[in-house]
XYZ file of C-alpha atoms in Angstrom:
54
model
C 5.403 -25.175 -11.281
C 2.943 -23.236 -9.120
C 1.091 -20.177 -10.352
C 2.222 -17.194 -8.181
C -0.879 -15.154 -8.990
C -3.109 -18.009 -7.872
C -1.243 -18.627 -4.616
C -1.220 -14.877 -3.819
C -4.978 -14.662 -4.339
C -5.541 -17.663 -2.072
C -3.498 -15.993 0.656
C -5.350 -12.703 0.309
C -8.751 -14.415 0.458
C -7.906 -16.193 3.706
C -6.659 -12.945 5.244
C -9.852 -11.077 4.428
C -11.716 -10.044 7.607
C -15.116 -11.495 8.367
C -18.106 -9.664 9.844
C -17.105 -10.994 13.281
C -13.648 -9.434 12.923
C -15.015 -5.906 12.632
C -17.919 -5.969 15.099
C -15.945 -3.653 17.388
C -16.170 -0.998 14.666
C -19.925 -1.226 14.136
C -20.544 2.007 16.086
C -18.484 4.025 13.594
C -20.044 5.845 10.663
C -19.179 4.691 7.149
C -16.220 6.649 5.898
C -14.677 7.184 9.336
C -11.024 8.061 9.096
C -7.993 6.960 11.043
C -8.497 9.566 13.765
C -12.104 8.567 14.417
C -11.185 4.897 14.517
C -8.260 5.551 16.870
C -10.459 7.626 19.213
C -13.184 4.987 19.186
C -10.764 2.184 20.028
C -9.062 4.285 22.723
C -12.415 4.984 24.372
C -13.295 1.284 24.302
C -9.947 0.375 25.898
C -10.386 3.022 28.585
C -13.871 1.745 29.437
C -12.618 -1.846 29.533
C -9.753 -0.879 31.848
C -12.158 1.066 34.067
C -14.500 -1.938 34.275
C -11.587 -4.266 35.041
C -10.643 -2.106 38.025
C -14.135 -2.414 39.533
């Protein structure tokens, strides 16, 4: 019989983000909230779309 607590922990560990996964958030201050993150990502998308049009 498998240990459910052990298998859950293994799943959570593999889903944990790495430093590479959050590089796009490096410009944000520690403690930034949902609104700041949303605005930051929206600005990045807008700049990327603007650069794609050029």
